[in-house]
PDB file of C-alpha atoms in Angstrom:
ATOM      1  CA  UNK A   1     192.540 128.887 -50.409  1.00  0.00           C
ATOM      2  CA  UNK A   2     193.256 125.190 -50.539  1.00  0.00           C
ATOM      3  CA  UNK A   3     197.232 124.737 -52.466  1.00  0.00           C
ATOM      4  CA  UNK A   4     200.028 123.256 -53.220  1.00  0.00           C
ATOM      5  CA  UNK A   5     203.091 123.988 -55.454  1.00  0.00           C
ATOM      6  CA  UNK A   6     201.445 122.543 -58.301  1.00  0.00           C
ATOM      7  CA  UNK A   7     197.237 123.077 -57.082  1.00  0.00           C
ATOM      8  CA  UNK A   8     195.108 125.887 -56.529  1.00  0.00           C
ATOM      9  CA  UNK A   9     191.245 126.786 -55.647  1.00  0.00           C
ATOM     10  CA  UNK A  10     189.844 129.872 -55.469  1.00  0.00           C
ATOM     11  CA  UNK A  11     186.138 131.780 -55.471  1.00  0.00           C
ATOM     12  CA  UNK A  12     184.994 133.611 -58.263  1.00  0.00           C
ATOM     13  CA  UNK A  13     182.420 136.249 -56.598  1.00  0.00           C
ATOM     14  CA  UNK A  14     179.149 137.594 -57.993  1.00  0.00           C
ATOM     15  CA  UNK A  15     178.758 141.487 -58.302  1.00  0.00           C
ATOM     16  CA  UNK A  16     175.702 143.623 -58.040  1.00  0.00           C
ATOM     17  CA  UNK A  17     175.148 146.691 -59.832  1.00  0.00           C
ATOM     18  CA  UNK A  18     173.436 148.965 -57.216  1.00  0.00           C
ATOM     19  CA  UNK A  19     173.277 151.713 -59.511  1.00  0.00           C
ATOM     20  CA  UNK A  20     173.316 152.105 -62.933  1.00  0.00           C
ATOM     21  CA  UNK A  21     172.725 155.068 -64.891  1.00  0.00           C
ATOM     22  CA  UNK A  22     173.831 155.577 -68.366  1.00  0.00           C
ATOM     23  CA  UNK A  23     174.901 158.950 -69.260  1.00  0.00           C
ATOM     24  CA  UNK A  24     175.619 159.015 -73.162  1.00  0.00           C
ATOM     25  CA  UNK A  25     175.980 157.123 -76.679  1.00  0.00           C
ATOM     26  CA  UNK A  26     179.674 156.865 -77.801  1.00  0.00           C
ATOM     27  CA  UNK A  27     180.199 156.971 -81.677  1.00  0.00           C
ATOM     28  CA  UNK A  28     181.398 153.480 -81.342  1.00  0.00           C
ATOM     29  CA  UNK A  29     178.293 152.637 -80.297  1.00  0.00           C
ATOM     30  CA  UNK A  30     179.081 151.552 -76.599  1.00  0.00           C
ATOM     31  CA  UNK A  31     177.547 153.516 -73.924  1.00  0.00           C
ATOM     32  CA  UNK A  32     179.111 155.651 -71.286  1.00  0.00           C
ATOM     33  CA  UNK A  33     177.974 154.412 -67.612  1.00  0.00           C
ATOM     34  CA  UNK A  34     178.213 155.555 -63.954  1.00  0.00           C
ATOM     35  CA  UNK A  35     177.372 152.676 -61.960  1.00  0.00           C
ATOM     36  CA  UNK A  36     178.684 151.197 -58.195  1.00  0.00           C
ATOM     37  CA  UNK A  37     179.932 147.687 -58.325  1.00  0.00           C
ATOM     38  CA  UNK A  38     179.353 145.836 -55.011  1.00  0.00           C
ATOM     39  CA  UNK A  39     180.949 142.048 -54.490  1.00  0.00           C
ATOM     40  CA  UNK A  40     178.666 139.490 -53.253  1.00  0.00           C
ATOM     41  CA  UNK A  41     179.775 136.811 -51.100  1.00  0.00           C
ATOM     42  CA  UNK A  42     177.738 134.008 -54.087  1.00  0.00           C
ATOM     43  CA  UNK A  43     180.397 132.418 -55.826  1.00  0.00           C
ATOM     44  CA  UNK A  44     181.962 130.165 -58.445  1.00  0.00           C
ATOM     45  CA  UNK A  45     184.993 127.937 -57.650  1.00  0.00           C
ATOM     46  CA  UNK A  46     187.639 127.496 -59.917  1.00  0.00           C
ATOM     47  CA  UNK A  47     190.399 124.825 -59.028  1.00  0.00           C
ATOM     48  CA  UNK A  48     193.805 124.961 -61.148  1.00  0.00           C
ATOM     49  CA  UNK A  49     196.432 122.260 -61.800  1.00  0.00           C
ATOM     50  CA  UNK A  50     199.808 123.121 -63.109  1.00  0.00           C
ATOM     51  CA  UNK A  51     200.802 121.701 -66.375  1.00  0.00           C
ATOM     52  CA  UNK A  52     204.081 121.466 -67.775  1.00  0.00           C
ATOM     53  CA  UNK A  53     203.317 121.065 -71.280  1.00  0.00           C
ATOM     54  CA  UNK A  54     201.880 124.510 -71.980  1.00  0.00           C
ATOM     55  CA  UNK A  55     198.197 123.083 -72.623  1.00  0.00           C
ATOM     56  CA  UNK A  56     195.096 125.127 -71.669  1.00  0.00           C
ATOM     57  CA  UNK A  57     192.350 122.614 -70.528  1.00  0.00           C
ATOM     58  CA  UNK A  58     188.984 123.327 -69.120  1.00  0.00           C
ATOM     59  CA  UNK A  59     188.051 119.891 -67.877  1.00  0.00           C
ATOM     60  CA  UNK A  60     183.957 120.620 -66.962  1.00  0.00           C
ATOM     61  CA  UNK A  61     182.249 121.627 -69.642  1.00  0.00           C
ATOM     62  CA  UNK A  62     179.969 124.261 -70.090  1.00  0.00           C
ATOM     63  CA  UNK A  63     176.276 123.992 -71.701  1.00  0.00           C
ATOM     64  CA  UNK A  64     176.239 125.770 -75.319  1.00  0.00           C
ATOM     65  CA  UNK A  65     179.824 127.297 -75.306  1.00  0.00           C
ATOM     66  CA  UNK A  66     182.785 125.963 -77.496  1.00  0.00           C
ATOM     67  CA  UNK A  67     185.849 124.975 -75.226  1.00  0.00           C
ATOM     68  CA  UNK A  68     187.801 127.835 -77.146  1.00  0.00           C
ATOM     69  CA  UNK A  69     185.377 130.363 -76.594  1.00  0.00           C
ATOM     70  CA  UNK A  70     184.671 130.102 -72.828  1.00  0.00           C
ATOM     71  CA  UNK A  71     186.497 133.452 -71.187  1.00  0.00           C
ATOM     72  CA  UNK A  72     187.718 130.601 -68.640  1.00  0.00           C
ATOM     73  CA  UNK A  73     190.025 129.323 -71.984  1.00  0.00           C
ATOM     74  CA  UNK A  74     190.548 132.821 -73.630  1.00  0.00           C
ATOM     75  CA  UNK A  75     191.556 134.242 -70.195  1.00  0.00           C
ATOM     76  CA  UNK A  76     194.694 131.796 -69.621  1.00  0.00           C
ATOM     77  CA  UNK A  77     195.200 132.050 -73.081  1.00  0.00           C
ATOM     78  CA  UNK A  78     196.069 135.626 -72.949  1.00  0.00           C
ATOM     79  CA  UNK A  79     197.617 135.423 -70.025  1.00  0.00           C
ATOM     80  CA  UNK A  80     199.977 132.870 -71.345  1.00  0.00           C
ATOM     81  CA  UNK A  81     200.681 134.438 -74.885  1.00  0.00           C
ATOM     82  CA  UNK A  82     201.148 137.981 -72.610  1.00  0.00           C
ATOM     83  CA  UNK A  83     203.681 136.289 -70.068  1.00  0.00           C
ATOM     84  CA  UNK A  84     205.293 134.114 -72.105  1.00  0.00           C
ATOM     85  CA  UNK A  85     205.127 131.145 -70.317  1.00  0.00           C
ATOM     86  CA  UNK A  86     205.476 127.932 -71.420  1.00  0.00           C
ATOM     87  CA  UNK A  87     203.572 126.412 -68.303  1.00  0.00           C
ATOM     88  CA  UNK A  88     199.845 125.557 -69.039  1.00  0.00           C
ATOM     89  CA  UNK A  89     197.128 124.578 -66.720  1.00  0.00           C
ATOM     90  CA  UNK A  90     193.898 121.894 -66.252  1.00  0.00           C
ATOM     91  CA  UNK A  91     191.367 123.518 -64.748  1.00  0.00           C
ATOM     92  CA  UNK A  92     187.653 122.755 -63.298  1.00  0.00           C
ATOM     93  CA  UNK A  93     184.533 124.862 -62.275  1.00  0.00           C
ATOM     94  CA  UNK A  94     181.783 124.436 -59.789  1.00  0.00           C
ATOM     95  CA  UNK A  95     179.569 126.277 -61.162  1.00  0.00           C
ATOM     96  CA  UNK A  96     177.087 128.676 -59.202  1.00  0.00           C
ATOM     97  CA  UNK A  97     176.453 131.602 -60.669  1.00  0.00           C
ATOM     98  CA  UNK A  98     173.501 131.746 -63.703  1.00  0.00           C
ATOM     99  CA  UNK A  99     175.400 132.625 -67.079  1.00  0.00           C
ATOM    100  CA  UNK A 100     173.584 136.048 -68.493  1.00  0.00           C
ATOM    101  CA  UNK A 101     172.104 136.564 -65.375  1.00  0.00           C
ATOM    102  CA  UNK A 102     173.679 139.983 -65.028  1.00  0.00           C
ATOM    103  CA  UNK A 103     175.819 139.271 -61.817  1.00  0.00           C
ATOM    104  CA  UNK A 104     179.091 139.014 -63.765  1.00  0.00           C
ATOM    105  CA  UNK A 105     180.056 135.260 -63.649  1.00  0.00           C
ATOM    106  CA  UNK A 106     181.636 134.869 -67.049  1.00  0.00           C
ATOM    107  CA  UNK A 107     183.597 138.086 -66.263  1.00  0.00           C
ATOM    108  CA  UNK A 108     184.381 136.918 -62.280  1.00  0.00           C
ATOM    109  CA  UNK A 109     185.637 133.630 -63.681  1.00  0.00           C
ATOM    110  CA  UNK A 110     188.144 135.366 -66.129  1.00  0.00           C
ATOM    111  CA  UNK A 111     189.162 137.295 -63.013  1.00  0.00           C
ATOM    112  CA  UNK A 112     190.539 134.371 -61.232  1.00  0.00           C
ATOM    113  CA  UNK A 113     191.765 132.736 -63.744  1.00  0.00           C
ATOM    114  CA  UNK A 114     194.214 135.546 -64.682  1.00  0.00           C
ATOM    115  CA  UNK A 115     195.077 136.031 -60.610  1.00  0.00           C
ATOM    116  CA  UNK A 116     194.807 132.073 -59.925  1.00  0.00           C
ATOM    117  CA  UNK A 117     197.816 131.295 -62.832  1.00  0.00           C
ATOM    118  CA  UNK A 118     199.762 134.354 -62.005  1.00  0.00           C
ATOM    119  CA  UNK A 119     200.259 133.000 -58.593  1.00  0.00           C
ATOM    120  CA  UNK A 120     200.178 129.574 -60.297  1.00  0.00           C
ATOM    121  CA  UNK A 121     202.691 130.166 -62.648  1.00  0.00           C
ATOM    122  CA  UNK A 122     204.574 132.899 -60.562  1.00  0.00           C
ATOM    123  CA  UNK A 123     204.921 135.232 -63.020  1.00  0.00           C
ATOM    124  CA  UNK A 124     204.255 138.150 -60.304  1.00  0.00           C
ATOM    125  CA  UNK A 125     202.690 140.190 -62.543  1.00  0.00           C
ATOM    126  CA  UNK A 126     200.512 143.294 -60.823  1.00  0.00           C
ATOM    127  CA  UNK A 127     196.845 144.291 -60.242  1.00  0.00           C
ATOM    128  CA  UNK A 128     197.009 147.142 -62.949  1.00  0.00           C
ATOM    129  CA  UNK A 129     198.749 144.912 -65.666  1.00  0.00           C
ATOM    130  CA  UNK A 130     196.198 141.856 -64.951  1.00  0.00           C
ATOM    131  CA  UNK A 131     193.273 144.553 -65.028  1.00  0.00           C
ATOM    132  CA  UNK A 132     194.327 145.819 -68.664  1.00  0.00           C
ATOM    133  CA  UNK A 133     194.471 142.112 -69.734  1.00  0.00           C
ATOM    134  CA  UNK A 134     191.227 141.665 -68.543  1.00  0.00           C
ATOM    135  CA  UNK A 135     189.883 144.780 -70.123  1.00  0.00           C
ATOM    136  CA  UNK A 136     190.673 142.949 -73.612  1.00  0.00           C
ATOM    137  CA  UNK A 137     188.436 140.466 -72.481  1.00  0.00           C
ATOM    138  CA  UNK A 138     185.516 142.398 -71.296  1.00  0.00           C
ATOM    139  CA  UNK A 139     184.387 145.369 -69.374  1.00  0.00           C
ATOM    140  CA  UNK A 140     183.082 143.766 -66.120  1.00  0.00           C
ATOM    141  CA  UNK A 141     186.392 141.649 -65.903  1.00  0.00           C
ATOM    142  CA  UNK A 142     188.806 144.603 -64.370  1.00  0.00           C
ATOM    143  CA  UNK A 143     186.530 144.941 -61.220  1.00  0.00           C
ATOM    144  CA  UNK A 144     186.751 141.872 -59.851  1.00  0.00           C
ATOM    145  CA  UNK A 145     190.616 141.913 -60.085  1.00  0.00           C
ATOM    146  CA  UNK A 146     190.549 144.751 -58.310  1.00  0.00           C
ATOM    147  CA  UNK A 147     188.481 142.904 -55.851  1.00  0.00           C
ATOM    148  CA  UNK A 148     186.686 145.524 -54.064  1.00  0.00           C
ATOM    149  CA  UNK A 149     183.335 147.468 -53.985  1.00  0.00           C
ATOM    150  CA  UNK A 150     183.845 150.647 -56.941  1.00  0.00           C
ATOM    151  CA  UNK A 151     182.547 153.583 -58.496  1.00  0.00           C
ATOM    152  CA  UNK A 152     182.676 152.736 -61.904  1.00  0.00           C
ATOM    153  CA  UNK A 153     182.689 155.317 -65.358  1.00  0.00           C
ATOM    154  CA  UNK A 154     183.545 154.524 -69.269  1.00  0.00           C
ATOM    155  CA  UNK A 155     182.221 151.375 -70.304  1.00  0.00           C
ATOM    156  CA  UNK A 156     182.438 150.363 -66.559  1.00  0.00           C
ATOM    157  CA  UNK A 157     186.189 150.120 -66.552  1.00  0.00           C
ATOM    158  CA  UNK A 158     187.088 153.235 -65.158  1.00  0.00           C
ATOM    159  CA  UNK A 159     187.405 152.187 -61.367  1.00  0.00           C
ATOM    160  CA  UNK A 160     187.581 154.024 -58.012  1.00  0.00           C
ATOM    161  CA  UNK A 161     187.768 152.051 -54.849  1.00  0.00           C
ATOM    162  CA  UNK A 162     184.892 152.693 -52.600  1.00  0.00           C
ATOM    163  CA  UNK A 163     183.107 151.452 -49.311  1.00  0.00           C
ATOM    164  CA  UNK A 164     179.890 150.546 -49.200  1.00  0.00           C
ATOM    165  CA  UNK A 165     177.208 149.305 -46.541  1.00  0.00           C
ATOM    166  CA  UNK A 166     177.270 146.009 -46.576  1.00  0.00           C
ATOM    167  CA  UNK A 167     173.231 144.233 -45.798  1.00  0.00           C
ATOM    168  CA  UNK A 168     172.173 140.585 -46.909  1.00  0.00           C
ATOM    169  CA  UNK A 169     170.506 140.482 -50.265  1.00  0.00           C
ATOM    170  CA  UNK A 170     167.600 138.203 -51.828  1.00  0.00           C
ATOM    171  CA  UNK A 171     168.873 137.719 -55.008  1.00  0.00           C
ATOM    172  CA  UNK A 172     166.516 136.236 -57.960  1.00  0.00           C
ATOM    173  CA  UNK A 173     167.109 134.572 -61.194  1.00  0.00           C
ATOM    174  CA  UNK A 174     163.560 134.277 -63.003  1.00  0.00           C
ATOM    175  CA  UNK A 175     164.689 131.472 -65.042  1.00  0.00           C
ATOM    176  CA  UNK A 176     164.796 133.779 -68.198  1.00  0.00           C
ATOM    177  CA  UNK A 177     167.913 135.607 -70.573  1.00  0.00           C
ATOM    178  CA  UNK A 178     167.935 138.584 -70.864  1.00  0.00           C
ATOM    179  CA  UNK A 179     169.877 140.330 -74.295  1.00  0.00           C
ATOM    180  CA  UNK A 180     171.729 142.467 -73.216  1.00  0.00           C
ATOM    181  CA  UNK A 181     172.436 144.190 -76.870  1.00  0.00           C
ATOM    182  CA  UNK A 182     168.318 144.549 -77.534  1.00  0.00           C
ATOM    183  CA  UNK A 183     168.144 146.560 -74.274  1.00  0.00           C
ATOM    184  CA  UNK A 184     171.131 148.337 -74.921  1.00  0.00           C
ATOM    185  CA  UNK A 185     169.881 148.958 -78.715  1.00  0.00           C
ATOM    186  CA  UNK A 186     166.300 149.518 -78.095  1.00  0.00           C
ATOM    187  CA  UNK A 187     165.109 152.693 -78.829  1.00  0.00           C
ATOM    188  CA  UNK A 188     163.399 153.950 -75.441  1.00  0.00           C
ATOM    189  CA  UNK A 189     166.267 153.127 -73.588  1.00  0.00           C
ATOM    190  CA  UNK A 190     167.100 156.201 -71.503  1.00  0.00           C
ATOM    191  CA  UNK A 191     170.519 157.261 -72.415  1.00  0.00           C
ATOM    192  CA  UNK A 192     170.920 161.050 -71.205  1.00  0.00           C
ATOM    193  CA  UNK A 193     170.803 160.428 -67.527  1.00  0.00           C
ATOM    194  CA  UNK A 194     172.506 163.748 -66.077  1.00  0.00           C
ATOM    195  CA  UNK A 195     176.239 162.571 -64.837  1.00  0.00           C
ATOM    196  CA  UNK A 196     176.744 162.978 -61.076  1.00  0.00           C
ATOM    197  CA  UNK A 197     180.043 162.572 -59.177  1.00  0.00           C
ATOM    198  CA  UNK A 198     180.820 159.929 -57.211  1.00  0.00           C
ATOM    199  CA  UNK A 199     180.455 161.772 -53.901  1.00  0.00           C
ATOM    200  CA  UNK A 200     176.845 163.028 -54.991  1.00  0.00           C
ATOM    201  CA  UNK A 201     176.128 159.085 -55.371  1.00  0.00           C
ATOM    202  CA  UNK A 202     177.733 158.138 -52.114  1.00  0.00           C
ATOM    203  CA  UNK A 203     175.866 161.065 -50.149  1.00  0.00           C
ATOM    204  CA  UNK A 204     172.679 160.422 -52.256  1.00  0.00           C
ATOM    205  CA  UNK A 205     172.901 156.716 -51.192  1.00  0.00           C
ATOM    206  CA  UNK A 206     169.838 154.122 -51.821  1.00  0.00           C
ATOM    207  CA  UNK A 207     167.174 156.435 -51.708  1.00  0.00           C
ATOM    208  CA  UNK A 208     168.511 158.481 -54.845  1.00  0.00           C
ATOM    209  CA  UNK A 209     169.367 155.202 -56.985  1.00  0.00           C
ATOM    210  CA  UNK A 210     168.241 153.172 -59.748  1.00  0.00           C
ATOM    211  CA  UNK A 211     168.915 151.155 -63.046  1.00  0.00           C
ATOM    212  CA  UNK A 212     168.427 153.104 -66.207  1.00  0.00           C
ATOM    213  CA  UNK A 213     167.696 149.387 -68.138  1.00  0.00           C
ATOM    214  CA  UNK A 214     165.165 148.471 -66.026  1.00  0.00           C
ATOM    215  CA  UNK A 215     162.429 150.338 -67.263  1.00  0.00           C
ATOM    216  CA  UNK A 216     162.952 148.604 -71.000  1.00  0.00           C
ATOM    217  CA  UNK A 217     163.920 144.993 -69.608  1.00  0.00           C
ATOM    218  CA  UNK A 218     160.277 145.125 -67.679  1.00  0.00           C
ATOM    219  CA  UNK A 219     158.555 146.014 -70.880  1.00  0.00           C
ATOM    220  CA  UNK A 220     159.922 143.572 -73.107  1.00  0.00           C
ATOM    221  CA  UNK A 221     160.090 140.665 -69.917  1.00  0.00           C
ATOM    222  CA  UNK A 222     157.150 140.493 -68.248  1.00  0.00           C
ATOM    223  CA  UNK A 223     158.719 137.659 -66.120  1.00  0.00           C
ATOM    224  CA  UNK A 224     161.347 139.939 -64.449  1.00  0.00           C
ATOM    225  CA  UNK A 225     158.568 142.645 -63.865  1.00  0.00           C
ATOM    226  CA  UNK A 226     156.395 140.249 -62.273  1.00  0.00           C
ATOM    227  CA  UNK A 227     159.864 138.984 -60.090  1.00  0.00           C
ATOM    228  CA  UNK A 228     160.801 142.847 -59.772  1.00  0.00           C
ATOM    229  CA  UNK A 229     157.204 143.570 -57.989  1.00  0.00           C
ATOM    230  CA  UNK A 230     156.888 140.832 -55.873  1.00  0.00           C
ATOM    231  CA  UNK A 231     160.153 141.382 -54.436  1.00  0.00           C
ATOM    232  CA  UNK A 232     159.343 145.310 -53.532  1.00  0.00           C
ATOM    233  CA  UNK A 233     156.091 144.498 -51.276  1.00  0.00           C
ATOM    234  CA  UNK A 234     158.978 142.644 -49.095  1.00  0.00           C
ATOM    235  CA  UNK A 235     161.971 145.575 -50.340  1.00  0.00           C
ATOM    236  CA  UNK A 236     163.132 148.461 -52.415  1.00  0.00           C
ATOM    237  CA  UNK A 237     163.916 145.812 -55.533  1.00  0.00           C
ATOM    238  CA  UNK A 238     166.122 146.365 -58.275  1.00  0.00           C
ATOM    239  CA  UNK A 239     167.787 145.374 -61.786  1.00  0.00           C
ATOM    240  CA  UNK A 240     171.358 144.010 -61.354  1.00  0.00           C
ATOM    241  CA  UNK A 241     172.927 145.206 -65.133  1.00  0.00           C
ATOM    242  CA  UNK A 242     170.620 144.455 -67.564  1.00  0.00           C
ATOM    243  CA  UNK A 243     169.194 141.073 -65.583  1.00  0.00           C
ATOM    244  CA  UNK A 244     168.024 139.105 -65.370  1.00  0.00           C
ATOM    245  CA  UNK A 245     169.011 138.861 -61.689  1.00  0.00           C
ATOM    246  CA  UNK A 246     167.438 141.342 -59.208  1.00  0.00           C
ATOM    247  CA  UNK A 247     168.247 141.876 -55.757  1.00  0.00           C
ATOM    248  CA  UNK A 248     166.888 143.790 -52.888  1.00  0.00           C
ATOM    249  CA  UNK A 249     168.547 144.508 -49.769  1.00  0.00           C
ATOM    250  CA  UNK A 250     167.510 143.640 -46.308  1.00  0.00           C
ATOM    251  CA  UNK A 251     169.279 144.341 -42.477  1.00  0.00           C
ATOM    252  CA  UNK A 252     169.331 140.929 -41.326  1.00  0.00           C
ATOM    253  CA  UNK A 253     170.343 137.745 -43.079  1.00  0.00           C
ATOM    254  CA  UNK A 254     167.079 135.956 -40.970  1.00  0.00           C
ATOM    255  CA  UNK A 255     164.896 138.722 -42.434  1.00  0.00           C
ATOM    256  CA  UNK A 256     166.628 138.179 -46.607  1.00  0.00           C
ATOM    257  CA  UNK A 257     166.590 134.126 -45.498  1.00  0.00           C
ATOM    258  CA  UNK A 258     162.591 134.020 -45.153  1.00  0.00           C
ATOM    259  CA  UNK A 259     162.054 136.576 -47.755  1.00  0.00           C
ATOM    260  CA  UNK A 260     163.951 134.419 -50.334  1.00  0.00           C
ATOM    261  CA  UNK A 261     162.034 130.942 -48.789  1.00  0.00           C
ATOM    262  CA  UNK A 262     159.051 132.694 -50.421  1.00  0.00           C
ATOM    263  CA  UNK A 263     160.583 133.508 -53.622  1.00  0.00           C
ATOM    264  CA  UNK A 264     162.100 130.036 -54.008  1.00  0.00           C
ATOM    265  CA  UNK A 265     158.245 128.566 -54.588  1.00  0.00           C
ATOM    266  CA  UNK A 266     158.120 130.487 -57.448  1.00  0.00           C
ATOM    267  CA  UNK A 267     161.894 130.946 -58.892  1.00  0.00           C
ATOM    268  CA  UNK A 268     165.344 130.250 -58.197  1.00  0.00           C
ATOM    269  CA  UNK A 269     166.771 132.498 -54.902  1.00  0.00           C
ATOM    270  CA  UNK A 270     169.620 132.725 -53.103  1.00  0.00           C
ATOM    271  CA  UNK A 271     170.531 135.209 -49.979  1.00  0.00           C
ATOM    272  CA  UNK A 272     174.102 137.172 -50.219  1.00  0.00           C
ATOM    273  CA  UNK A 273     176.032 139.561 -47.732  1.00  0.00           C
ATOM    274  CA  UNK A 274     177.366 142.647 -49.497  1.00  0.00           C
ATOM    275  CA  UNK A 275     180.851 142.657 -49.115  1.00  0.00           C
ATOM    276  CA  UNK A 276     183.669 145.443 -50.103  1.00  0.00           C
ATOM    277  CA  UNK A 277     186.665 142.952 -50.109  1.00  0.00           C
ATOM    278  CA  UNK A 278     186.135 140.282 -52.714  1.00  0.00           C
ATOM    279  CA  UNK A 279     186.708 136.653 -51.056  1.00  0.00           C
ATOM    280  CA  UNK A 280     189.192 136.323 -54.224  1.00  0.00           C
ATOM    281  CA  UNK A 281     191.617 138.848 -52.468  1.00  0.00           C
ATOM    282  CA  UNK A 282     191.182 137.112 -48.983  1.00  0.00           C
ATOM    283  CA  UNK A 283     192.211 133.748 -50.362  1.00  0.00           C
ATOM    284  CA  UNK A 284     194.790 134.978 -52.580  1.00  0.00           C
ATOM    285  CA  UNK A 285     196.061 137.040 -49.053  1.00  0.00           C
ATOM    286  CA  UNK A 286     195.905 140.146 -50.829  1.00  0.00           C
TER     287      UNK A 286
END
């Protein structure tokens, strides 16, 4: 963490969804999940200057998203309207992370915002209360304020802290969106997955999971299932959320480094360590 009274930079990690099964329809039309959130060490960085006339600017725009709109703006909004504050902020991004790539960007970056400007703005406000603000702004967001590797229920808000092993990942972005509501509204989408408890997943480990989406996102992208089977000659590959990011894991970061040299020739590729401690809390000190 680089700071002063008035400055403040900070990561916004990537997440990968080792497992995901979904286990039911709710009448309100979201699905119920069991899934294990796992912080990668890829990151955004946010950098925050104090403002003393209450204004909310994000300086470095993003490509097709309305200042307002950007959970970077709505995320020190309601954190300021919540608080109370009168204090404001300017605020930049170095963008890493691919937007709708499925490894939680848009929801990382609300993350730090809302920890970034309550140290910022010392309003000392706890994990739990920043977690249910972030809740309001999306699902993902509450896991990376808690900032470590969980077992995840609900919507995928229902955390519980867990450890996980922790190898370098090849991580690839075919270049492609995914929509996420078509996979989640198509029709063959495999919705009754049997629950399981979190210590069955644990104990079950990599062998036993999978990603319930990524049977329907490889029909309707044949991009990602091309990605998704070059990547297993090399690995056990996988789905990351709905995509369009897939990972597979390897034991040594030379081993992920000349797998993902390969990949680059044909997409975009990046090698990751698994972590359980997001690099948010360790520059935050928390």
């Amino acid at each position: 963490m680089s700071a002063t009274p008035h400055t403040l930079t900070l990561p916004a990690p990537a997440k990968l969804n080792r497992m995901l099964h979904i286990v039911g329809r709710r009448p309100d039309g979201y699905h119920e999940l069991q899934t294990l959130f796992q912080i990668i060490d890829l990151c955004d960085y946010l950098s925050f200057t104090l403002r003393q006339d209450g204004v909310i600017e994000l300086i470095t725009p993003m490509d097709g998203v309305m200042h307002d709109d950007n959970l970077i703006v709505r995320a020190a909004k309601r954190l300021q309207q919540a608080s109370g504050t009168r204090l404001g902020a300017s605020i930049t991004i170095e963008k890493h992370l691919p937007m709708g790539g499925g490894l939680g960007g848009g929801s990382s970056n609300a993350a730090t915002v809302l920890k970034g400007l309550n140290q910022l703005w010392q309003l000392g406000l706890s994990d739990a209360t920043l977690a249910e603000l972030g809740l309001t702004l999306g699902a993902d967001v509450p896991v990376f304020v808690l900032g470590t590797s969980a077992w995840a229920e609900g919507i995928g808000e229902k955390l519980t802290p867990v450890t996980l092993d922790t190898p370098w990942f090849v991580v690839i972005h075919p270049g492609i969106s995914v929509s996420t509501p078509a996979i989640f509204q198509d029709s063959e989408l495999t919705r009754d997955s049997l629950p399981i408890t979190m210590a069955r997943a644990l104990q079950g480990g990599v062998a036993e999971w999978r990603n319930d989406c990524e049977a329907t996102v490889k029909k309707r992208y044949p991009h990602i299932a091309e990605a998704l089977d070059w990547l297993a000659q090399h690995a056990p590959s996988r789905l990351t959320g709905t995509g369009a990011c897939l990972f597979a894991a390897f034991d040594s970061q030379e081993a992920a480094q000349a797998v993902a040299k390969r990949a680059n020739q044909h997409w975009q590729a990046w090698v990751a360590r698994g972590l359980n401690t997001s690099p948010l809390q360790d520059a935050l000190g928390c």
